[in-house]
Coordinates of C-alpha atoms and ligand atoms in Angstrom, one line a residue:
X157 CA 198.8 -104.7 92.7
X158 CA 200.7 -107.1 95.1
X159 CA 201.7 -105.6 98.5
X160 CA 205.3 -104.5 99.2
X161 CA 207.1 -106.7 101.5
X162 CA 208.6 -105.3 104.7
X163 CA 210.8 -107.0 107.4
X164 CA 212.5 -105.7 110.5
X165 CA 213.7 -107.3 113.8
X166 CA 214.7 -106.5 117.3
X167 CA 216.9 -108.3 119.5
X168 CA 215.5 -109.6 123.0
X169 CA 218.5 -108.4 125.2
X170 CA 216.9 -106.1 127.5
X171 CA 213.9 -103.7 128.0
X172 CA 212.6 -101.8 124.8
X173 CA 213.3 -98.1 125.1
X174 CA 211.7 -95.2 123.4
X175 CA 214.9 -95.1 121.0
X176 CA 213.6 -98.7 119.7
X177 CA 210.2 -97.1 119.4
X178 CA 210.7 -93.9 117.8
X179 CA 213.8 -95.3 115.5
X180 CA 212.1 -98.3 114.5
X181 CA 208.9 -99.8 116.1
X182 CA 206.5 -96.8 115.5
X183 CA 207.3 -97.3 111.7
X184 CA 206.5 -101.2 112.1
X185 CA 203.0 -100.0 113.4
X186 CA 202.5 -97.0 110.9
X187 CA 203.3 -99.3 107.6
X188 CA 201.4 -102.3 108.9
X189 CA 198.5 -100.0 109.3
X190 CA 198.8 -98.3 106.1
X191 CA 198.0 -101.8 104.5
X192 CA 200.4 -101.2 101.8
X193 CA 202.8 -104.0 103.0
X194 CA 202.9 -107.6 103.8
X195 CA 204.9 -107.3 107.2
X196 CA 207.3 -109.8 109.0
X197 CA 208.4 -108.7 112.6
X198 CA 211.0 -111.0 114.0
X199 CA 212.3 -111.4 117.6
X200 CA 216.1 -112.0 116.7
X201 CA 216.9 -114.4 119.4
X202 CA 219.9 -115.8 117.7
X203 CA 221.3 -112.4 117.3
X204 CA 220.5 -111.8 120.8
X205 CA 222.4 -115.1 121.8
X206 CA 225.8 -113.1 121.3
X207 CA 224.8 -111.3 124.3
X208 CA 222.3 -113.4 126.5
X209 CA 223.7 -116.7 127.6
X210 CA 221.3 -117.9 130.1
X211 CA 218.4 -120.1 129.3
X212 CA 215.9 -118.5 131.8
X213 CA 216.9 -114.8 130.8
X214 CA 216.7 -115.6 127.3
X215 CA 213.2 -117.6 127.7
X216 CA 212.0 -114.4 129.8
X217 CA 213.3 -111.7 127.2
X218 CA 211.5 -113.4 124.3
X219 CA 208.3 -113.4 126.2
X220 CA 208.5 -109.5 127.0
X221 CA 209.4 -108.6 123.7
X222 CA 206.7 -110.6 122.1
X223 CA 204.3 -108.7 124.6
X224 CA 205.9 -105.2 123.6
X225 CA 205.3 -106.0 120.1
X226 CA 201.4 -106.9 120.5
X227 CA 201.0 -104.0 123.2
X228 CA 202.3 -101.4 120.8
X229 CA 199.7 -102.7 118.1
X230 CA 201.6 -105.0 115.9
X231 CA 198.9 -107.5 115.1
X232 CA 199.2 -111.1 114.3
X233 CA 196.1 -110.9 112.1
X234 CA 197.9 -108.4 110.0
X235 CA 201.6 -109.2 110.3
X236 CA 203.6 -112.4 110.6
X237 CA 205.2 -111.9 114.2
X238 CA 208.1 -114.8 114.7
X239 CA 211.2 -115.6 116.2
X240 CA 214.4 -116.3 114.3
X241 CA 215.3 -119.5 115.7
X242 CA 211.9 -121.2 114.8
X243 CA 212.8 -120.8 111.3
X244 CA 216.0 -122.8 110.5
X245 CA 216.3 -121.5 107.1
X246 CA 217.8 -118.4 108.5
X247 CA 221.0 -120.2 109.8
X248 CA 221.1 -122.5 106.9
X249 CA 221.4 -119.5 104.5
X250 CA 223.7 -117.7 106.6
X251 CA 226.0 -120.6 106.0
X252 CA 225.6 -120.4 102.3
X253 CA 226.3 -116.5 102.4
X254 CA 229.5 -117.4 104.9
X255 CA 230.9 -119.0 101.6
X256 CA 231.0 -116.1 99.5
X257 CA 231.7 -113.5 102.2
X258 CA 235.2 -112.5 102.7
X259 CA 236.6 -111.9 106.4
X260 CA 238.2 -108.2 105.4
X261 CA 234.9 -107.4 104.3
X262 CA 233.3 -108.4 107.6
X263 CA 236.1 -106.5 109.3
X264 CA 234.6 -103.2 108.2
X265 CA 231.7 -103.5 110.1
X266 CA 231.3 -101.1 113.0
X267 CA 230.4 -103.5 115.6
X268 CA 233.5 -105.5 115.0
X269 CA 235.7 -102.2 114.5
X270 CA 234.4 -101.1 117.9
X271 CA 235.2 -104.2 119.7
X272 CA 238.7 -104.4 118.1
X273 CA 239.4 -100.6 119.2
X274 CA 238.3 -101.7 122.6
X275 CA 240.4 -104.6 122.5
X276 CA 237.5 -106.8 123.5
X277 CA 237.3 -110.6 122.7
X278 CA 234.7 -111.3 120.1
X279 CA 232.8 -114.3 119.4
X280 CA 232.3 -115.6 115.7
X281 CA 228.6 -114.9 116.3
X282 CA 229.4 -111.2 116.7
X283 CA 231.8 -111.1 113.7
X284 CA 229.4 -113.0 111.5
X285 CA 226.4 -110.9 112.8
X286 CA 225.8 -109.1 109.2
X287 CA 225.6 -112.4 107.6
X288 CA 222.7 -113.6 109.6
X289 CA 220.9 -110.4 109.2
X290 CA 221.3 -110.8 105.5
X291 CA 219.8 -114.0 105.7
X292 CA 217.2 -112.6 107.9
X293 CA 216.1 -110.0 105.1
X294 CA 216.7 -111.9 102.0
X295 CA 214.8 -115.1 102.6
X296 CA 211.4 -113.1 102.4
X297 CA 212.0 -111.1 99.2
X298 CA 212.0 -107.9 101.3
X299 CA 211.6 -104.5 99.6
X300 CA 211.9 -102.1 102.8
X301 CA 213.6 -102.6 106.0
X302 CA 212.6 -100.0 108.7
X303 CA 215.7 -99.4 111.2
X304 CA 217.2 -96.7 113.2
X305 CA 220.5 -95.3 111.9
X306 CA 222.6 -97.8 113.6
X307 CA 221.3 -100.6 111.4
X308 CA 221.9 -98.9 108.0
X309 CA 225.4 -100.5 107.6
X310 CA 223.8 -103.9 108.2
X311 CA 221.5 -103.4 105.5
X312 CA 224.0 -102.2 102.8
X313 CA 225.7 -105.6 103.9
X314 CA 222.4 -107.4 102.9
X315 CA 222.4 -105.6 99.6
X316 CA 225.9 -106.4 98.7
X317 CA 225.6 -110.1 99.8
X318 CA 222.3 -110.5 97.6
X319 CA 224.1 -108.9 94.7
X320 CA 227.0 -111.0 95.3
X321 CA 225.2 -114.3 95.3
X322 CA 223.2 -112.9 92.3
X323 CA 226.3 -112.4 90.2
X324 CA 228.1 -115.9 91.6
X325 CA 225.4 -118.0 91.3
X326 CA 222.8 -116.7 88.7
X327 CA 225.2 -114.8 86.3
X328 CA 223.0 -111.4 87.2
X329 CA 225.2 -108.1 87.2
X330 CA 223.9 -105.2 89.3
X331 CA 222.4 -103.3 86.4
X332 CA 221.1 -106.3 84.7
X333 CA 217.4 -106.5 84.0
X334 CA 217.1 -110.2 84.0
X335 CA 215.1 -110.7 87.1
X336 CA 213.7 -114.0 86.2
X337 CA 217.0 -115.9 87.0
X338 CA 217.8 -113.7 90.1
X339 CA 217.6 -115.5 93.5
X340 CA 217.4 -112.4 95.7
X341 CA 215.9 -109.2 95.5
X342 CA 217.8 -106.1 96.6
X343 CA 216.3 -104.4 99.9
X344 CA 216.3 -100.9 100.9
X345 CA 216.7 -99.5 104.3
X346 CA 213.9 -97.2 105.8
X347 CA 215.3 -94.5 108.0
X348 CA 213.3 -91.4 109.2
X349 CA 215.9 -88.6 109.2
X350 CA 214.4 -86.7 112.6
X351 CA 214.5 -90.0 114.6
X352 CA 217.3 -91.8 112.9
X353 CA 219.4 -91.5 116.4
X354 CA 217.3 -91.0 119.1
X355 CA 219.3 -89.3 122.1
X356 CA 219.3 -90.9 125.4
X357 CA 219.2 -89.1 128.9
X358 CA 222.9 -88.1 128.5
X359 CA 222.7 -86.8 124.8
X360 CA 224.6 -90.0 123.5
X361 CA 222.5 -92.5 121.3
X362 CA 219.8 -94.0 123.5
X363 CA 220.9 -97.7 124.1
X364 CA 220.7 -100.3 126.6
X365 CA 224.6 -100.6 126.7
X366 CA 224.9 -97.0 127.6
X367 CA 222.1 -97.1 130.5
X368 CA 220.9 -94.0 129.4
X369 CA 217.2 -95.2 128.4
X370 CA 213.8 -94.5 129.0
X371 CA 211.7 -97.8 129.1
X372 CA 208.9 -97.7 126.3
X373 CA 206.6 -99.3 129.3
X374 CA 208.1 -97.4 131.8
X375 CA 205.9 -96.7 135.1
X376 CA 205.3 -93.1 136.1
X377 CA 208.0 -93.4 138.7
X378 CA 210.5 -94.5 136.4
X379 CA 209.9 -91.9 133.8
X380 CA 210.1 -89.3 136.6
X381 CA 213.5 -90.8 137.6
X382 CA 214.8 -91.0 133.9
X383 CA 213.8 -87.3 133.0
X384 CA 215.2 -86.0 136.3
X385 CA 218.7 -87.5 135.4
X386 CA 218.5 -85.9 132.0
X387 CA 221.9 -84.0 131.7
X388 CA 221.1 -80.4 131.6
X389 CA 223.8 -77.9 130.3
X390 CA 223.4 -74.9 132.5
X391 CA 224.0 -71.6 130.7
X392 CA 221.6 -72.1 128.0
X393 CA 217.7 -70.9 128.3
X394 CA 216.6 -74.4 126.6
X395 CA 218.2 -77.6 127.9
X396 CA 219.0 -79.1 124.8
X397 CA 219.0 -82.9 126.0
X398 CA 215.2 -82.3 127.5
X399 CA 214.1 -80.5 124.2
X400 CA 215.5 -83.5 122.0
X401 CA 213.4 -86.1 123.8
X402 CA 210.4 -83.6 124.2
X403 CA 210.5 -83.4 120.3
X404 CA 209.6 -87.2 120.0
X405 CA 205.9 -86.6 122.0
X406 CA 205.0 -83.1 120.7
X407 CA 205.4 -81.0 117.6
X408 CA 208.0 -77.9 117.8
X409 CA 204.9 -75.8 117.0
X410 CA 203.0 -77.2 120.3
X411 CA 206.5 -76.8 122.3
X412 CA 207.5 -73.2 121.2
X413 CA 205.1 -71.4 123.6
X414 CA 206.3 -73.7 126.5
X415 CA 209.9 -73.3 126.1
X416 CA 209.4 -69.5 125.5
X417 CA 207.6 -69.1 128.8
X418 CA 209.9 -71.3 130.8
X419 CA 213.2 -70.1 129.5
X420 CA 215.9 -71.4 131.9
X421 CA 213.5 -73.2 134.1
X422 CA 214.7 -76.6 133.9
X423 CA 212.5 -78.3 136.4
X424 CA 209.2 -76.8 135.0
X425 CA 210.2 -78.0 131.4
X426 CA 211.2 -81.6 133.2
X427 CA 208.0 -81.4 134.7
X428 CA 206.2 -80.9 131.4
X429 CA 208.0 -83.8 129.7
X430 CA 207.4 -86.1 132.3
X431 CA 203.5 -85.5 131.9
X432 CA 203.9 -85.8 128.0
X433 CA 205.9 -89.1 128.3
X434 CA 203.5 -90.6 130.8
X435 CA 200.4 -89.5 128.6
X436 CA 202.0 -91.5 125.6
X437 CA 202.8 -94.4 127.7
X438 CA 200.1 -95.0 129.9
X439 CA 197.6 -96.5 127.5
X440 CA 200.2 -98.9 125.8
X441 CA 201.3 -99.7 129.4
X442 CA 197.9 -100.7 130.3
X443 CA 197.2 -102.6 127.2
X444 CA 200.4 -104.6 128.2
X445 CA 199.3 -105.3 131.5
X446 CA 196.1 -106.9 129.8
X447 CA 197.8 -109.0 127.4
X448 CA 200.5 -110.1 130.0
X449 CA 197.5 -111.9 131.9
X450 CA 196.7 -113.8 128.7
X451 CA 198.9 -117.1 129.4
X452 CA 198.7 -118.4 125.6
X453 CA 198.9 -115.4 123.6
X454 CA 202.7 -115.3 123.2
X455 CA 203.0 -119.0 122.4
X456 CA 200.2 -118.9 119.9
X457 CA 201.5 -115.6 118.2
X458 CA 205.1 -116.9 117.8
X459 CA 203.7 -120.6 117.0
X460 CA 201.4 -119.1 114.2
X461 CA 204.0 -116.7 112.8
X462 CA 206.6 -119.8 112.7
X463 CA 204.2 -121.6 110.6
X464 CA 203.6 -118.8 108.2
X465 CA 207.4 -117.3 108.2
X466 CA 208.7 -121.0 107.4
X467 CA 206.2 -121.5 104.4
X468 CA 208.0 -118.2 102.7
X469 CA 211.4 -118.9 104.1
X470 CA 211.6 -122.6 102.7
X471 CA 210.6 -121.5 99.1
X472 CA 213.5 -118.9 99.0
X473 CA 215.9 -121.6 100.6
X474 CA 215.1 -124.1 97.9
X475 CA 215.7 -121.4 95.4
X476 CA 219.0 -120.7 96.9
X477 CA 220.0 -124.6 96.8
X478 CA 218.9 -124.9 93.3
X479 CA 221.3 -122.0 92.4
X480 CA 224.2 -123.2 94.3
X481 CA 223.6 -127.1 93.0
X482 CA 223.0 -128.9 96.3
X483 CA 219.3 -129.5 95.7
Ligands
TYM285 P1 218.2 -103.7 117.8 O1 217.8 -104.6 118.7 O2 219.6 -103.3 118.5 O3 217.1 -102.4 117.9 C1 215.9 -102.6 117.3 C2 215.6 -101.4 116.3 O4 215.7 -100.1 117.2 C3 216.8 -99.3 116.6 N1 217.3 -98.5 117.7 C4 217.2 -97.2 117.4 N2 216.6 -96.3 116.7 C5 216.9 -94.9 116.7 N3 217.7 -94.4 117.9 C6 218.2 -95.1 119.0 N4 218.7 -94.6 119.9 C7 218.1 -96.4 118.5 N5 218.3 -97.4 119.4 C8 217.8 -98.7 118.6 C9 217.6 -100.0 115.7 O5 218.1 -99.2 114.8 C10 216.6 -101.1 115.3 O6 216.0 -100.7 114.2 N6 220.5 -106.1 114.2 C11 219.4 -105.4 114.7 C12 217.9 -106.6 114.8 C13 217.7 -107.3 113.6 C14 217.2 -107.0 112.4 C15 217.6 -108.1 111.6 C16 216.7 -105.7 112.0 C17 218.2 -108.8 113.3 N7 217.9 -109.0 112.2 C18 216.6 -107.9 110.3 C19 216.3 -105.6 110.9 C20 216.4 -106.7 109.9 C21 219.5 -104.8 116.1 O7 220.4 -105.2 116.7 O8 218.4 -104.1 116.6

């Protein structure tokens, strides 16, 4: 039986954090290693360009994120690891989609509504973000998209856009069984309940933009500093924010005796959390340090990945061009 297709992406906009890891990247790794999927892991640099508008920073962040992917165990021999800007079919297909997506529909996107509510000036790239992301997903006939809860709406946009294209240009309705003429496969999001939204050190969603992260490759000092700044609500035996992060590293059964024995002792519980985070990060941090010494590994990974991704993406783009009548 042929393998299912999995695609996901991460923006190179800052240090990856444990929210990225447990919410999405750990699933990338587990599903890659299950052997059941043909995986595509993408560095979403054109999405990142909405935020990072300096060439040296962009270059550096792409390099760092590629090393992160490799250090956690994403393997170019098993998966296709590439960057979005190397496959021009993404922006080309996004334009085609632009012509069938309406403005009011995009105005319902959370990112747009947030910016509106804060009276922020919004560039067209941010407004159009879901359309490019739909192209990312649909070009590869993706079955599953492992992401955190904050990306759920974007995957729904990709599903709607695929359906609208299939209807407009191929005459396929939602429940039609005619798959032969269908251009785009309808993808499913894969969101794990217990890690859908990993909290940060202040209890809100862990996010680069809230400055409440624990970096995925943090040093012991950085881990200590972050854990010591976890906001603790005095008055309860169990500090909720400490426990919520601790649960990522140990099972609730493993944590129970510790939290029973150290009721109200926040310092002892934070010390235990530092140990557990460091035990998890140390091996991947060391692996990353080794990989960083290899001067060609990033360039080689991305150029091999680009070749493979382009091959697949070009075929789908051609199919879309035939459907719209421009081939
Ligand atoms: P990005 O770069 O913001 O985040 C990468 C992945 O990490 C997840 N994530 C979290 N999960 C749980 N808890 C958190 N606190 C947390 N913070 C981040 C995100 O949900 C995401 O899965 N738009 C995407 C990048 C993208 C993409 C794609 C993803 C571009 N094209 C195509 C999938 C398919 C983004 O901004 O992710």
